[in-house]
Every structure is written in C-alpha cells, then in structure tokens.
Amino acid sequence: MSAQQLHTSHHEHQGEHHDGDDLHVSMSDYVRGFVLAVILTVIPFWLVMAGVIQNRATLVVVLGVLAAVQIVVHMVYFLHMNGKVQGGWTLLSTIFAVIFVGVTIAGTLWVMFHMNAHMMPDHANPMAMQPTAPHGHTATP
C-alpha cells in the first residue's frame, strides 16, 4: 500500500465512525472559556464579600443565575457540547438529565413540605405539647 492509499483509507475510516463530529477546537476557544470562567467566578465572590446586594433573596437569585451561566460556559468551551457533535445526542441527553434532576428535586421538596405541613400540625405550636391540668388549665412549672 502506498502512502497516499494509507492516508485516504485513514480519512475514510475516520468518516465511518465519526460522521458529523467536526470538532475544531483552538487554543483561543480554551482561553476564551477560561477568561469567562474567571469572570463568572470573580463577580459572585465580589458581590458576596463586598456586600453589594443586601437583600438575601435577590443575592441568591443573582448567584444562581451566574452559576447557571458558568455551567453553560463550561459545557460549551470545555466539554464542547453543541447541537452538532454526535448528531446532537450529547446535548439532548444533557438536557434530559437536567430536566430529570430538576423534576426529582422539585418533587422531593414538594413531598417534604407537604409531609411536614400535614403530618406534624402541632409542631408549629409549642404550647400544644405542654401537659394540661384538670379543668382545661395549662400546668405551670
């Protein structure tokens, strides 16, 4: 076999197993991802340490959004997930996993909240647990 035939058969072999896997990654993509990751780490750190946002609920929402953006940056720039790699199956399976985990967490929290609210109604009233004396008066120590 000549060198040209080996080169051609090598490309044909790659085409058979990696159809649609045109993954062209450059150093600039990694640097861009790294810079974005650093920025998305420094901003939340500064927000918390400097006390920029005083309202705790707002701070939690802002930090959650920045965390979600950071996850997307890592998935795109470091894991190279997009709709083209492996015919979109990697991205589709990731979306399914995120939805599945979200439904599982939401369902668990819902069940725990309702069990707490319906199974322990006297838990919120500490006076209801004190022993009662005759004639309906509460006993005092």
PDB file of C-alpha atoms in Angstrom:
ATOM      1  CA  MET A   1       0.000   0.000   0.000  1.00  0.00           C
ATOM      2  CA  SER A   2       1.324   3.416  -0.875  1.00  0.00           C
ATOM      3  CA  ALA A   3       1.403   6.388   1.485  1.00  0.00           C
ATOM      4  CA  GLN A   4      -1.437   8.028  -0.483  1.00  0.00           C
ATOM      5  CA  GLN A   5      -3.635   4.943  -0.100  1.00  0.00           C
ATOM      6  CA  LEU A   6      -2.925   4.794   3.635  1.00  0.00           C
ATOM      7  CA  HIS A   7      -3.788   8.481   4.001  1.00  0.00           C
ATOM      8  CA  THR A   8      -7.023   8.024   2.025  1.00  0.00           C
ATOM      9  CA  SER A   9      -8.048   4.894   3.932  1.00  0.00           C
ATOM     10  CA  HIS A  10      -7.309   6.683   7.229  1.00  0.00           C
ATOM     11  CA  HIS A  11      -9.707   9.506   6.304  1.00  0.00           C
ATOM     12  CA  GLU A  12     -12.334   7.048   5.109  1.00  0.00           C
ATOM     13  CA  HIS A  13     -12.013   5.137   8.387  1.00  0.00           C
ATOM     14  CA  GLN A  14     -12.474   8.333  10.389  1.00  0.00           C
ATOM     15  CA  GLY A  15     -15.517   9.263   8.321  1.00  0.00           C
ATOM     16  CA  GLU A  16     -17.222   5.958   9.060  1.00  0.00           C
ATOM     17  CA  HIS A  17     -17.075   6.224  12.837  1.00  0.00           C
ATOM     18  CA  HIS A  18     -17.175   9.972  13.385  1.00  0.00           C
ATOM     19  CA  ASP A  19     -19.811  11.134  10.933  1.00  0.00           C
ATOM     20  CA  GLY A  20     -20.835  14.652  11.909  1.00  0.00           C
ATOM     21  CA  ASP A  21     -18.138  15.043  14.562  1.00  0.00           C
ATOM     22  CA  ASP A  22     -16.470  18.100  13.071  1.00  0.00           C
ATOM     23  CA  LEU A  23     -14.946  19.308  16.295  1.00  0.00           C
ATOM     24  CA  HIS A  24     -12.455  22.065  15.636  1.00  0.00           C
ATOM     25  CA  VAL A  25     -11.089  23.368  18.900  1.00  0.00           C
ATOM     26  CA  SER A  26      -8.428  26.013  19.049  1.00  0.00           C
ATOM     27  CA  MET A  27      -6.375  27.433  21.864  1.00  0.00           C
ATOM     28  CA  SER A  28      -8.347  30.681  21.597  1.00  0.00           C
ATOM     29  CA  ASP A  29     -11.553  28.771  22.456  1.00  0.00           C
ATOM     30  CA  TYR A  30      -9.941  27.435  25.634  1.00  0.00           C
ATOM     31  CA  VAL A  31      -8.582  30.871  26.551  1.00  0.00           C
ATOM     32  CA  ARG A  32     -11.990  32.477  25.929  1.00  0.00           C
ATOM     33  CA  GLY A  33     -13.645  29.834  28.124  1.00  0.00           C
ATOM     34  CA  PHE A  34     -11.060  30.302  30.848  1.00  0.00           C
ATOM     35  CA  VAL A  35     -11.466  34.099  30.859  1.00  0.00           C
ATOM     36  CA  LEU A  36     -15.267  33.780  31.034  1.00  0.00           C
ATOM     37  CA  ALA A  37     -14.987  31.231  33.849  1.00  0.00           C
ATOM     38  CA  VAL A  38     -12.694  33.507  35.835  1.00  0.00           C
ATOM     39  CA  ILE A  39     -15.012  36.493  35.338  1.00  0.00           C
ATOM     40  CA  LEU A  40     -18.035  34.404  36.343  1.00  0.00           C
ATOM     41  CA  THR A  41     -16.173  33.349  39.492  1.00  0.00           C
ATOM     42  CA  VAL A  42     -14.845  36.763  40.497  1.00  0.00           C
ATOM     43  CA  ILE A  43     -18.168  38.614  40.110  1.00  0.00           C
ATOM     44  CA  PRO A  44     -20.139  36.450  42.605  1.00  0.00           C
ATOM     45  CA  PHE A  45     -17.196  36.451  45.013  1.00  0.00           C
ATOM     46  CA  TRP A  46     -17.081  40.252  44.888  1.00  0.00           C
ATOM     47  CA  LEU A  47     -20.881  40.541  45.259  1.00  0.00           C
ATOM     48  CA  VAL A  48     -20.819  38.471  48.438  1.00  0.00           C
ATOM     49  CA  MET A  49     -17.612  39.756  50.029  1.00  0.00           C
ATOM     50  CA  ALA A  50     -18.341  43.453  49.369  1.00  0.00           C
ATOM     51  CA  GLY A  51     -21.980  43.141  50.425  1.00  0.00           C
ATOM     52  CA  VAL A  52     -23.172  44.821  47.238  1.00  0.00           C
ATOM     53  CA  ILE A  53     -26.627  43.223  47.364  1.00  0.00           C
ATOM     54  CA  GLN A  54     -28.219  43.490  50.803  1.00  0.00           C
ATOM     55  CA  ASN A  55     -31.429  41.549  50.118  1.00  0.00           C
ATOM     56  CA  ARG A  56     -30.655  37.861  50.681  1.00  0.00           C
ATOM     57  CA  ALA A  57     -33.325  36.572  48.277  1.00  0.00           C
ATOM     58  CA  THR A  58     -32.060  38.804  45.473  1.00  0.00           C
ATOM     59  CA  LEU A  59     -28.481  37.726  46.161  1.00  0.00           C
ATOM     60  CA  VAL A  60     -29.439  34.047  45.978  1.00  0.00           C
ATOM     61  CA  VAL A  61     -31.208  34.581  42.641  1.00  0.00           C
ATOM     62  CA  VAL A  62     -28.276  36.553  41.176  1.00  0.00           C
ATOM     63  CA  LEU A  63     -25.761  33.937  42.345  1.00  0.00           C
ATOM     64  CA  GLY A  64     -27.953  31.152  40.940  1.00  0.00           C
ATOM     65  CA  VAL A  65     -28.157  32.835  37.538  1.00  0.00           C
ATOM     66  CA  LEU A  66     -24.397  33.421  37.450  1.00  0.00           C
ATOM     67  CA  ALA A  67     -23.828  29.771  38.432  1.00  0.00           C
ATOM     68  CA  ALA A  68     -26.110  28.594  35.613  1.00  0.00           C
ATOM     69  CA  VAL A  69     -24.238  30.789  33.124  1.00  0.00           C
ATOM     70  CA  GLN A  70     -20.935  29.361  34.391  1.00  0.00           C
ATOM     71  CA  ILE A  71     -22.236  25.817  33.868  1.00  0.00           C
ATOM     72  CA  VAL A  72     -23.169  26.677  30.279  1.00  0.00           C
ATOM     73  CA  VAL A  73     -19.714  28.229  29.696  1.00  0.00           C
ATOM     74  CA  HIS A  74     -18.033  25.040  30.950  1.00  0.00           C
ATOM     75  CA  MET A  75     -20.275  22.833  28.832  1.00  0.00           C
ATOM     76  CA  VAL A  76     -19.654  24.837  25.655  1.00  0.00           C
ATOM     77  CA  TYR A  77     -15.967  25.728  25.966  1.00  0.00           C
ATOM     78  CA  PHE A  78     -14.528  22.763  27.868  1.00  0.00           C
ATOM     79  CA  LEU A  79     -16.905  19.861  27.212  1.00  0.00           C
ATOM     80  CA  HIS A  80     -17.563  21.087  23.645  1.00  0.00           C
ATOM     81  CA  MET A  81     -21.285  20.406  23.810  1.00  0.00           C
ATOM     82  CA  ASN A  82     -23.342  21.739  20.944  1.00  0.00           C
ATOM     83  CA  GLY A  83     -26.051  20.516  18.631  1.00  0.00           C
ATOM     84  CA  LYS A  84     -23.576  19.229  16.028  1.00  0.00           C
ATOM     85  CA  VAL A  85     -21.326  16.864  17.998  1.00  0.00           C
ATOM     86  CA  GLN A  86     -22.521  13.246  17.779  1.00  0.00           C
ATOM     87  CA  GLY A  87     -25.629  14.315  15.925  1.00  0.00           C
ATOM     88  CA  GLY A  88     -26.888  16.323  18.904  1.00  0.00           C
ATOM     89  CA  TRP A  89     -27.284  13.280  21.161  1.00  0.00           C
ATOM     90  CA  THR A  90     -24.842  14.565  23.770  1.00  0.00           C
ATOM     91  CA  LEU A  91     -26.734  17.833  24.114  1.00  0.00           C
ATOM     92  CA  LEU A  92     -30.099  16.057  24.099  1.00  0.00           C
ATOM     93  CA  SER A  93     -29.039  13.621  26.818  1.00  0.00           C
ATOM     94  CA  THR A  94     -27.702  16.503  28.921  1.00  0.00           C
ATOM     95  CA  ILE A  95     -30.975  18.407  28.592  1.00  0.00           C
ATOM     96  CA  PHE A  96     -32.876  15.263  29.600  1.00  0.00           C
ATOM     97  CA  ALA A  97     -30.618  14.773  32.638  1.00  0.00           C
ATOM     98  CA  VAL A  98     -31.090  18.403  33.743  1.00  0.00           C
ATOM     99  CA  ILE A  99     -34.873  18.134  33.416  1.00  0.00           C
ATOM    100  CA  PHE A 100     -34.894  14.794  35.245  1.00  0.00           C
ATOM    101  CA  VAL A 101     -32.795  16.138  38.125  1.00  0.00           C
ATOM    102  CA  GLY A 102     -34.950  19.291  38.302  1.00  0.00           C
ATOM    103  CA  VAL A 103     -38.181  17.288  38.472  1.00  0.00           C
ATOM    104  CA  THR A 104     -36.665  14.968  41.085  1.00  0.00           C
ATOM    105  CA  ILE A 105     -35.521  17.848  43.304  1.00  0.00           C
ATOM    106  CA  ALA A 106     -38.799  19.759  42.914  1.00  0.00           C
ATOM    107  CA  GLY A 107     -40.836  16.631  43.665  1.00  0.00           C
ATOM    108  CA  THR A 108     -38.742  15.798  46.703  1.00  0.00           C
ATOM    109  CA  LEU A 109     -39.094  19.310  48.106  1.00  0.00           C
ATOM    110  CA  TRP A 110     -42.840  19.276  47.419  1.00  0.00           C
ATOM    111  CA  VAL A 111     -43.307  15.943  49.208  1.00  0.00           C
ATOM    112  CA  MET A 112     -41.174  17.017  52.176  1.00  0.00           C
ATOM    113  CA  PHE A 113     -43.021  20.322  52.527  1.00  0.00           C
ATOM    114  CA  HIS A 114     -46.444  18.676  52.432  1.00  0.00           C
ATOM    115  CA  MET A 115     -45.424  15.906  54.807  1.00  0.00           C
ATOM    116  CA  ASN A 116     -44.166  18.496  57.274  1.00  0.00           C
ATOM    117  CA  ALA A 117     -47.337  20.573  56.926  1.00  0.00           C
ATOM    118  CA  HIS A 118     -49.812  17.676  57.147  1.00  0.00           C
ATOM    119  CA  MET A 119     -48.134  15.102  59.360  1.00  0.00           C
ATOM    120  CA  MET A 120     -46.981  17.389  62.173  1.00  0.00           C
ATOM    121  CA  PRO A 121     -49.689  20.038  62.663  1.00  0.00           C
ATOM    122  CA  ASP A 122     -48.775  20.645  66.341  1.00  0.00           C
ATOM    123  CA  HIS A 123     -45.111  21.196  65.533  1.00  0.00           C
ATOM    124  CA  ALA A 124     -45.658  24.912  64.927  1.00  0.00           C
ATOM    125  CA  ASN A 125     -47.410  25.438  68.287  1.00  0.00           C
ATOM    126  CA  PRO A 126     -45.068  24.613  71.212  1.00  0.00           C
ATOM    127  CA  MET A 127     -47.822  25.376  73.778  1.00  0.00           C
ATOM    128  CA  ALA A 128     -49.874  22.454  72.481  1.00  0.00           C
ATOM    129  CA  MET A 129     -47.280  19.987  73.768  1.00  0.00           C
ATOM    130  CA  GLN A 130     -47.492  21.073  77.450  1.00  0.00           C
ATOM    131  CA  PRO A 131     -49.468  18.767  79.732  1.00  0.00           C
ATOM    132  CA  THR A 132     -52.846  20.058  80.780  1.00  0.00           C
ATOM    133  CA  ALA A 133     -54.169  20.184  84.318  1.00  0.00           C
ATOM    134  CA  PRO A 134     -57.750  19.316  85.220  1.00  0.00           C
ATOM    135  CA  HIS A 135     -60.472  21.817  84.227  1.00  0.00           C
ATOM    136  CA  GLY A 136     -58.609  22.771  80.972  1.00  0.00           C
ATOM    137  CA  HIS A 137     -55.952  24.985  82.536  1.00  0.00           C
ATOM    138  CA  THR A 138     -52.362  24.512  81.474  1.00  0.00           C
ATOM    139  CA  ALA A 139     -49.956  23.310  84.090  1.00  0.00           C
ATOM    140  CA  THR A 140     -47.218  25.729  85.058  1.00  0.00           C
ATOM    141  CA  PRO A 141     -43.932  24.506  86.427  1.00  0.00           C
TER     142      PRO A 141
END
